[in-house]
């Protein structure tokens, strides 16, 4: 029987992490407010070239916080093909990328989520107000998978894990 330490420190493989980061999940970005509190925001993101990229407006609190303090964290929750739930978190240095580079970066973020036929029109529309990209360079990673927790739940209940939860 695994201990709580083993259950909550179970790490996914690098391949599983990459799979989750490639999915069209909504992430949560954390930035630091002036008073030291944390501002959290749901964001669309793209992870490529070792960087997280988030499209946004320069007037948002997240963009203002990154410009002022140069740090951010991001958390993504997803599920790999094998059915395991994963949490991937990264923290690091962050910067604001402005136009004209941000227009293409934001288009790349949107391309992950938006159907091809609408991409150019949506990017043109949103680029009128989403004028910057937050770029997060991870310096620290954390990740977790529910593999052991799931096995213990199934053993303890005699039910498959998916049968334990109320439907959406």
Coordinates of N, CA and C in Angstrom, one line a residue:
X1 N 0.9 -1.2 0.0 CA 0.0 0.0 0.0 C 0.9 1.2 0.0
X2 N 0.7 2.1 -1.0 CA 1.6 3.3 -1.0 C 1.2 4.3 0.1
X3 N 2.2 5.1 0.4 CA 2.0 6.1 1.5 C 1.5 7.4 0.8
X4 N 1.0 8.3 1.6 CA 0.6 9.6 1.1 C 1.7 10.3 0.3
X5 N 2.9 10.2 0.8 CA 4.1 10.9 0.2 C 4.2 10.3 -1.2
X6 N 4.1 9.0 -1.3 CA 4.3 8.3 -2.6 C 3.2 8.7 -3.6
X7 N 1.9 8.7 -3.1 CA 0.8 9.1 -3.9 C 0.9 10.5 -4.4
X8 N 1.3 11.4 -3.6 CA 1.3 12.8 -4.0 C 2.6 13.3 -4.6
X9 N 3.5 12.4 -4.7 CA 4.8 12.8 -5.4 C 5.1 11.9 -6.6
X10 N 4.0 11.3 -7.1 CA 4.1 10.4 -8.3 C 4.3 11.4 -9.5
X11 N 5.4 11.2 -10.2 CA 5.6 12.1 -11.4 C 5.3 11.4 -12.7
X12 N 4.7 12.1 -13.6 CA 4.4 11.5 -14.9 C 5.7 11.5 -15.7
X13 N 5.7 10.8 -16.8 CA 6.8 10.7 -17.7 C 6.9 12.1 -18.5
X14 N 8.1 12.3 -19.0 CA 8.3 13.5 -19.9 C 7.3 13.5 -21.1
X15 N 7.1 12.3 -21.6 CA 6.2 12.1 -22.8 C 4.7 12.5 -22.4
X16 N 4.3 12.1 -21.2 CA 3.0 12.4 -20.7 C 2.8 13.9 -20.5
X17 N 3.9 14.6 -20.0 CA 3.9 16.0 -19.8 C 3.7 16.7 -21.1
X18 N 4.5 16.3 -22.1 CA 4.5 16.9 -23.4 C 3.1 16.7 -24.1
X19 N 2.5 15.5 -23.8 CA 1.1 15.3 -24.4 C 0.1 16.2 -23.8
X20 N 0.2 16.5 -22.5 CA -0.8 17.4 -21.9 C -0.6 18.8 -22.4
X21 N 0.7 19.2 -22.5 CA 1.0 20.6 -22.9 C 0.6 20.9 -24.4
X22 N 0.4 19.8 -25.1 CA 0.0 19.9 -26.5 C -1.5 20.0 -26.7
X23 N -2.2 19.6 -25.6 CA -3.7 19.5 -25.7 C -4.3 20.9 -25.7
X24 N -5.5 21.0 -26.1 CA -6.2 22.3 -26.1 C -6.9 22.5 -24.8
X25 N -6.1 22.6 -23.7 CA -6.7 22.8 -22.4 C -6.6 24.3 -22.1
X26 N -7.4 24.7 -21.2 CA -7.3 26.1 -20.7 C -6.4 26.0 -19.5
X27 N -5.4 26.9 -19.4 CA -4.4 26.9 -18.3 C -4.8 28.0 -17.3
X28 N -4.2 28.0 -16.2 CA -4.3 29.1 -15.2 C -3.0 29.7 -15.1
X29 N -2.9 31.0 -15.3 CA -1.7 31.8 -15.2 C -1.7 32.6 -13.9
X30 N -0.6 32.5 -13.1 CA -0.5 33.3 -11.9 C 0.5 34.3 -12.0
X31 N 0.2 35.5 -11.6 CA 1.2 36.6 -11.6 C 1.1 37.3 -10.3
X32 N 2.1 38.1 -9.9 CA 2.2 38.8 -8.6 C 1.6 40.2 -8.7
X33 N 0.7 40.5 -7.8 CA 0.2 41.8 -7.7 C 1.2 42.7 -6.9
X34 N 1.0 44.0 -6.9 CA 1.9 44.9 -6.2 C 2.0 44.6 -4.7
X35 N 0.9 44.2 -4.2 CA 0.8 43.9 -2.7 C 1.3 42.5 -2.3
X36 N 1.8 41.7 -3.3 CA 2.3 40.4 -3.1 C 1.3 39.3 -3.2
X37 N 0.0 39.6 -3.4 CA -1.0 38.6 -3.6 C -0.9 38.1 -5.0
X38 N -1.5 37.0 -5.2 CA -1.4 36.3 -6.5 C -2.7 36.6 -7.3
X39 N -2.5 37.0 -8.6 CA -3.6 37.2 -9.5 C -3.6 35.9 -10.4
X40 N -4.8 35.3 -10.5 CA -5.0 34.1 -11.3 C -5.9 34.4 -12.5
X41 N -5.6 33.9 -13.7 CA -6.4 34.1 -14.8 C -6.4 32.9 -15.7
X42 N -7.6 32.5 -16.2 CA -7.7 31.4 -17.2 C -7.1 32.0 -18.5
X43 N -6.3 31.2 -19.2 CA -5.7 31.6 -20.5 C -5.6 30.5 -21.5
X44 N -5.6 31.0 -22.8 CA -5.2 30.1 -23.9 C -3.6 30.2 -23.9
X45 N -3.0 29.1 -24.2 CA -1.5 29.0 -24.2 C -1.0 28.1 -25.3
X46 N 0.2 28.4 -25.6 CA 1.0 27.5 -26.5 C 2.3 27.3 -25.8
X47 N 2.8 26.0 -25.8 CA 4.1 25.7 -25.3 C 4.9 25.2 -26.5
X48 N 5.9 26.0 -26.9 CA 6.9 25.6 -27.9 C 8.2 26.3 -27.7
X49 N 9.2 25.7 -28.3 CA 10.6 26.2 -28.1 C 11.0 26.4 -26.7
X50 N 10.4 25.6 -25.8 CA 10.7 25.7 -24.3 C 10.0 26.9 -23.6
X51 N 9.1 27.6 -24.3 CA 8.4 28.7 -23.7 C 6.9 28.5 -23.7
X52 N 6.3 29.1 -22.7 CA 4.8 29.2 -22.7 C 4.5 30.6 -23.3
X53 N 3.5 30.6 -24.2 CA 3.1 31.9 -24.8 C 1.6 32.0 -24.5
X54 N 1.2 33.2 -24.1 CA -0.2 33.5 -23.7 C -0.6 34.8 -24.4
X55 N -1.7 34.8 -25.2 CA -2.1 36.0 -25.9 C -3.0 36.8 -24.9
X56 N -2.8 38.1 -24.9 CA -3.6 38.9 -24.0 C -3.5 40.4 -24.4
X57 N -4.1 41.2 -23.6 CA -4.1 42.7 -23.9 C -3.1 43.3 -22.9
X58 N -2.5 44.4 -23.3 CA -1.6 45.1 -22.4 C -2.3 45.8 -21.3
X59 N -3.6 45.9 -21.3 CA -4.4 46.5 -20.2 C -4.8 45.5 -19.2
X60 N -4.6 44.2 -19.4 CA -5.0 43.3 -18.4 C -4.0 43.3 -17.2
X61 N -4.6 42.9 -16.0 CA -3.7 42.8 -14.8 C -2.6 41.9 -15.0
X62 N -2.8 40.7 -15.7 CA -1.7 39.8 -15.8 C -0.6 40.4 -16.6
X63 N -0.9 41.1 -17.7 CA 0.2 41.8 -18.5 C 0.9 42.9 -17.7
X64 N 0.1 43.6 -16.9 CA 0.7 44.7 -16.1 C 1.6 44.1 -15.0
X65 N 1.2 43.0 -14.4 CA 2.0 42.4 -13.4 C 3.3 41.8 -14.0
X66 N 3.2 41.2 -15.1 CA 4.4 40.6 -15.7 C 5.4 41.8 -16.1
X67 N 4.8 42.8 -16.6 CA 5.7 44.0 -17.0 C 6.4 44.6 -15.8
X68 N 5.7 44.6 -14.7 CA 6.2 45.2 -13.4 C 7.2 44.3 -12.7
X69 N 6.9 43.0 -12.7 CA 7.6 42.1 -11.8 C 8.4 41.0 -12.6
X70 N 8.1 40.7 -13.8 CA 8.9 39.8 -14.6 C 8.9 38.3 -14.2
X71 N 7.8 37.9 -13.6 CA 7.7 36.5 -13.1 C 6.2 36.0 -13.3
X72 N 6.1 34.7 -13.5 CA 4.7 34.2 -13.6 C 4.8 32.7 -13.4
X73 N 3.6 32.1 -13.1 CA 3.5 30.6 -13.0 C 2.3 30.2 -13.9
X74 N 2.3 29.0 -14.3 CA 1.2 28.5 -15.1 C 0.9 27.0 -14.7
X75 N -0.3 26.7 -14.7 CA -0.7 25.3 -14.4 C -1.7 24.8 -15.4
X76 N -1.4 23.6 -15.9 CA -2.3 22.9 -16.9 C -2.7 21.6 -16.3
X77 N -4.0 21.3 -16.4 CA -4.4 20.0 -16.0 C -5.0 19.3 -17.3
X78 N -4.6 18.0 -17.5 CA -5.1 17.3 -18.6 C -5.1 15.8 -18.4
X79 N -5.4 15.1 -19.4 CA -5.5 13.6 -19.3 C -4.8 13.0 -20.5
X80 N -4.0 12.1 -20.2 CA -3.2 11.4 -21.3 C -4.0 10.2 -21.9
X81 N -3.6 9.7 -23.0 CA -4.4 8.7 -23.7 C -4.6 7.5 -22.8
X82 N -3.7 7.2 -21.9 CA -3.8 6.0 -21.0 C -4.9 6.3 -20.0
X83 N -5.4 7.5 -19.9 CA -6.5 7.8 -19.0 C -6.1 8.4 -17.7
X84 N -4.8 8.6 -17.5 CA -4.3 9.2 -16.2 C -4.5 10.7 -16.3
X85 N -4.8 11.3 -15.2 CA -4.9 12.7 -15.0 C -3.5 13.3 -14.6
X86 N -3.2 14.4 -15.3 CA -1.9 15.0 -15.0 C -2.1 16.4 -14.6
X87 N -1.2 16.9 -13.8 CA -1.1 18.3 -13.5 C 0.3 18.7 -13.8
X88 N 0.5 19.8 -14.6 CA 1.8 20.3 -15.0 C 1.9 21.7 -14.6
X89 N 2.9 22.1 -13.8 CA 3.0 23.5 -13.4 C 4.4 24.0 -13.7
X90 N 4.6 25.2 -14.1 CA 5.9 25.8 -14.4 C 5.9 27.2 -13.8
X91 N 7.0 27.6 -13.3 CA 7.2 29.0 -12.9 C 8.5 29.4 -13.4
X92 N 8.6 30.8 -13.6 CA 9.8 31.3 -14.1 C 9.8 32.7 -14.5
X93 N 10.7 33.1 -15.3 CA 10.8 34.5 -15.7 C 9.8 34.8 -16.8
X94 N 9.2 36.0 -16.8 CA 8.2 36.3 -17.9 C 8.5 37.7 -18.4
X95 N 8.1 37.8 -19.6 CA 8.2 39.2 -20.3 C 7.1 39.4 -21.2
X96 N 6.9 40.7 -21.5 CA 5.8 41.1 -22.5 C 6.5 41.3 -23.8
X97 N 5.9 40.6 -24.8 CA 6.3 40.8 -26.2 C 5.2 41.7 -26.9
X98 N 5.6 42.8 -27.5 CA 4.7 43.7 -28.1 C 4.7 43.5 -29.6
X99 N 3.8 44.4 -30.3 CA 3.8 44.4 -31.7 C 5.1 44.8 -32.3
X100 N 5.4 44.3 -33.5 CA 4.6 43.5 -34.4 C 4.8 42.0 -34.1
X101 N 5.8 41.6 -33.3 CA 6.1 40.2 -33.0 C 4.9 39.5 -32.4
X102 N 4.2 40.2 -31.5 CA 3.0 39.6 -30.7 C 1.9 39.2 -31.7
X103 N 1.7 39.9 -32.8 CA 0.6 39.6 -33.7 C 0.8 38.1 -34.2
X104 N 2.0 37.8 -34.6 CA 2.2 36.4 -35.1 C 2.2 35.4 -34.0
X105 N 2.8 35.8 -32.8 CA 2.8 34.9 -31.7 C 1.4 34.6 -31.2
X106 N 0.5 35.6 -31.1 CA -0.9 35.4 -30.7 C -1.6 34.6 -31.7
X107 N -1.3 34.7 -33.0 CA -1.9 33.9 -34.0 C -1.6 32.4 -33.8
X108 N -0.3 32.2 -33.5 CA 0.1 30.8 -33.2 C -0.6 30.2 -32.0
X109 N -0.8 31.0 -31.0 CA -1.6 30.6 -29.8 C -3.0 30.2 -30.2
X110 N -3.6 31.1 -30.9 CA -5.0 30.9 -31.4 C -5.1 29.7 -32.3
X111 N -4.1 29.4 -33.1 CA -4.1 28.3 -34.0 C -4.3 27.0 -33.3
X112 N -3.8 26.9 -32.1 CA -4.0 25.7 -31.3 C -5.4 25.4 -31.0
X113 N -6.3 26.5 -30.9 CA -7.6 26.4 -30.4 C -8.7 26.6 -31.4
X114 N -8.4 27.3 -32.5 CA -9.5 27.9 -33.4 C -9.4 27.1 -34.7
X115 N -10.6 26.8 -35.3 CA -10.7 26.1 -36.6 C -9.9 27.0 -37.6
X116 N -9.3 26.3 -38.6 CA -8.5 27.0 -39.6 C -9.3 28.0 -40.4
X117 N -10.6 27.7 -40.7 CA -11.3 28.7 -41.5 C -11.6 30.0 -40.8
X118 N -11.5 30.0 -39.5 CA -11.8 31.3 -38.7 C -10.6 31.9 -38.1
X119 N -9.4 31.3 -38.3 CA -8.2 31.7 -37.6 C -7.8 33.1 -38.0
X120 N -7.7 33.4 -39.3 CA -7.2 34.7 -39.7 C -8.2 35.8 -39.3
X121 N -9.5 35.6 -39.5 CA -10.5 36.6 -39.1 C -10.5 36.9 -37.6
X122 N -10.4 35.8 -36.8 CA -10.4 36.0 -35.4 C -9.1 36.7 -34.9
X123 N -8.0 36.3 -35.5 CA -6.8 36.9 -35.1 C -6.8 38.4 -35.5
X124 N -7.3 38.7 -36.6 CA -7.4 40.1 -37.0 C -8.3 40.9 -36.1
X125 N -9.4 40.3 -35.7 CA -10.4 40.9 -34.8 C -9.8 41.1 -33.4
X126 N -9.2 40.0 -32.8 CA -8.7 40.1 -31.5 C -7.4 40.9 -31.4
X127 N -6.6 41.0 -32.4 CA -5.4 41.7 -32.4 C -5.6 43.2 -32.2
X128 N -6.8 43.7 -32.4 CA -7.2 45.1 -32.1 C -7.1 45.4 -30.6
X129 N -7.3 44.4 -29.8 CA -7.3 44.6 -28.3 C -6.3 43.7 -27.6
X130 N -6.1 42.4 -28.1 CA -5.1 41.6 -27.6 C -3.8 41.8 -28.3
X131 N -3.1 42.8 -27.8 CA -1.9 43.4 -28.5 C -0.6 42.9 -28.0
X132 N -0.5 42.1 -27.0 CA 0.8 41.6 -26.5 C 0.7 40.1 -26.2
X133 N 1.9 39.5 -26.1 CA 2.0 38.1 -25.7 C 2.8 38.1 -24.5
X134 N 2.4 37.3 -23.5 CA 3.2 37.0 -22.3 C 4.0 35.7 -22.7
X135 N 5.3 35.9 -22.5 CA 6.2 34.8 -22.7 C 6.8 34.3 -21.4
X136 N 6.6 33.1 -21.0 CA 7.1 32.5 -19.7 C 8.2 31.5 -20.0
X137 N 9.3 31.8 -19.5 CA 10.5 30.8 -19.6 C 10.6 30.1 -18.3
X138 N 10.2 28.8 -18.3 CA 10.2 28.0 -17.0 C 11.6 27.9 -16.5
X139 N 11.7 28.1 -15.2 CA 13.0 27.8 -14.4 C 12.7 26.7 -13.4
X140 N 11.5 26.4 -13.1 CA 11.1 25.3 -12.2 C 9.8 24.7 -12.7
X141 N 9.9 23.3 -12.7 CA 8.7 22.5 -13.1 C 8.2 21.7 -11.9
X142 N 6.9 21.5 -11.9 CA 6.3 20.5 -11.0 C 5.3 19.8 -11.8
X143 N 5.1 18.5 -11.5 CA 4.1 17.7 -12.2 C 3.6 16.6 -11.3
X144 N 2.4 16.1 -11.5 CA 1.8 15.0 -10.7 C 0.9 14.3 -11.6
X145 N 0.8 13.0 -11.3 CA -0.2 12.1 -12.0 C -0.9 11.3 -10.9
X146 N -2.2 11.0 -11.2 CA -3.0 10.4 -10.2 C -2.9 8.8 -10.3
X147 N -1.9 8.3 -10.9 CA -1.8 6.9 -11.1 C -1.9 6.0 -9.9
X148 N -1.2 6.3 -8.8 CA -1.3 5.6 -7.6 C -2.6 5.9 -6.8
X149 N -3.0 7.1 -6.8 CA -4.3 7.5 -6.2 C -5.5 6.8 -6.8
X150 N -5.4 6.7 -8.1 CA -6.5 6.1 -8.9 C -6.5 4.6 -8.6
X151 N -5.4 3.9 -8.5 CA -5.3 2.5 -8.2 C -5.8 2.2 -6.8
X152 N -5.5 3.1 -5.9 CA -6.0 2.9 -4.5 C -7.5 3.1 -4.4
X153 N -8.0 4.1 -5.1 CA -9.4 4.3 -5.1 C -10.2 3.1 -5.7
X154 N -9.6 2.5 -6.8 CA -10.3 1.4 -7.4 C -10.2 0.2 -6.5
X155 N -9.0 0.0 -5.8 CA -8.9 -1.2 -4.9 C -9.8 -1.0 -3.7
X156 N -9.9 0.2 -3.2 CA -10.7 0.4 -2.0 C -12.2 0.4 -2.2
X157 N -12.6 0.7 -3.5 CA -14.1 0.7 -3.7 C -14.6 -0.5 -4.5
X158 N -13.7 -1.2 -5.2 CA -14.1 -2.3 -6.1 C -14.7 -1.8 -7.3
X159 N -14.5 -0.5 -7.7 CA -15.1 0.0 -8.9 C -14.0 0.7 -9.7
X160 N -14.3 0.7 -11.0 CA -13.4 1.4 -11.9 C -13.4 2.9 -11.6
X161 N -12.3 3.6 -11.8 CA -12.2 5.0 -11.3 C -13.3 5.9 -12.0
X162 N -13.5 5.7 -13.3 CA -14.5 6.5 -14.0 C -15.9 6.3 -13.4
X163 N -16.2 5.2 -12.8 CA -17.5 5.0 -12.2 C -17.8 5.7 -10.9
X164 N -16.7 6.2 -10.3 CA -16.8 6.9 -9.0 C -17.4 8.3 -9.1
X165 N -17.3 8.9 -10.2 CA -17.6 10.3 -10.3 C -18.9 10.6 -11.0
X166 N -19.6 11.6 -10.5 CA -20.8 12.0 -11.1 C -20.6 12.6 -12.5
X167 N -21.5 12.3 -13.4 CA -21.3 12.8 -14.8 C -21.4 14.3 -14.9
X168 N -20.7 14.9 -15.9 CA -20.8 16.3 -16.1 C -22.2 16.8 -16.4

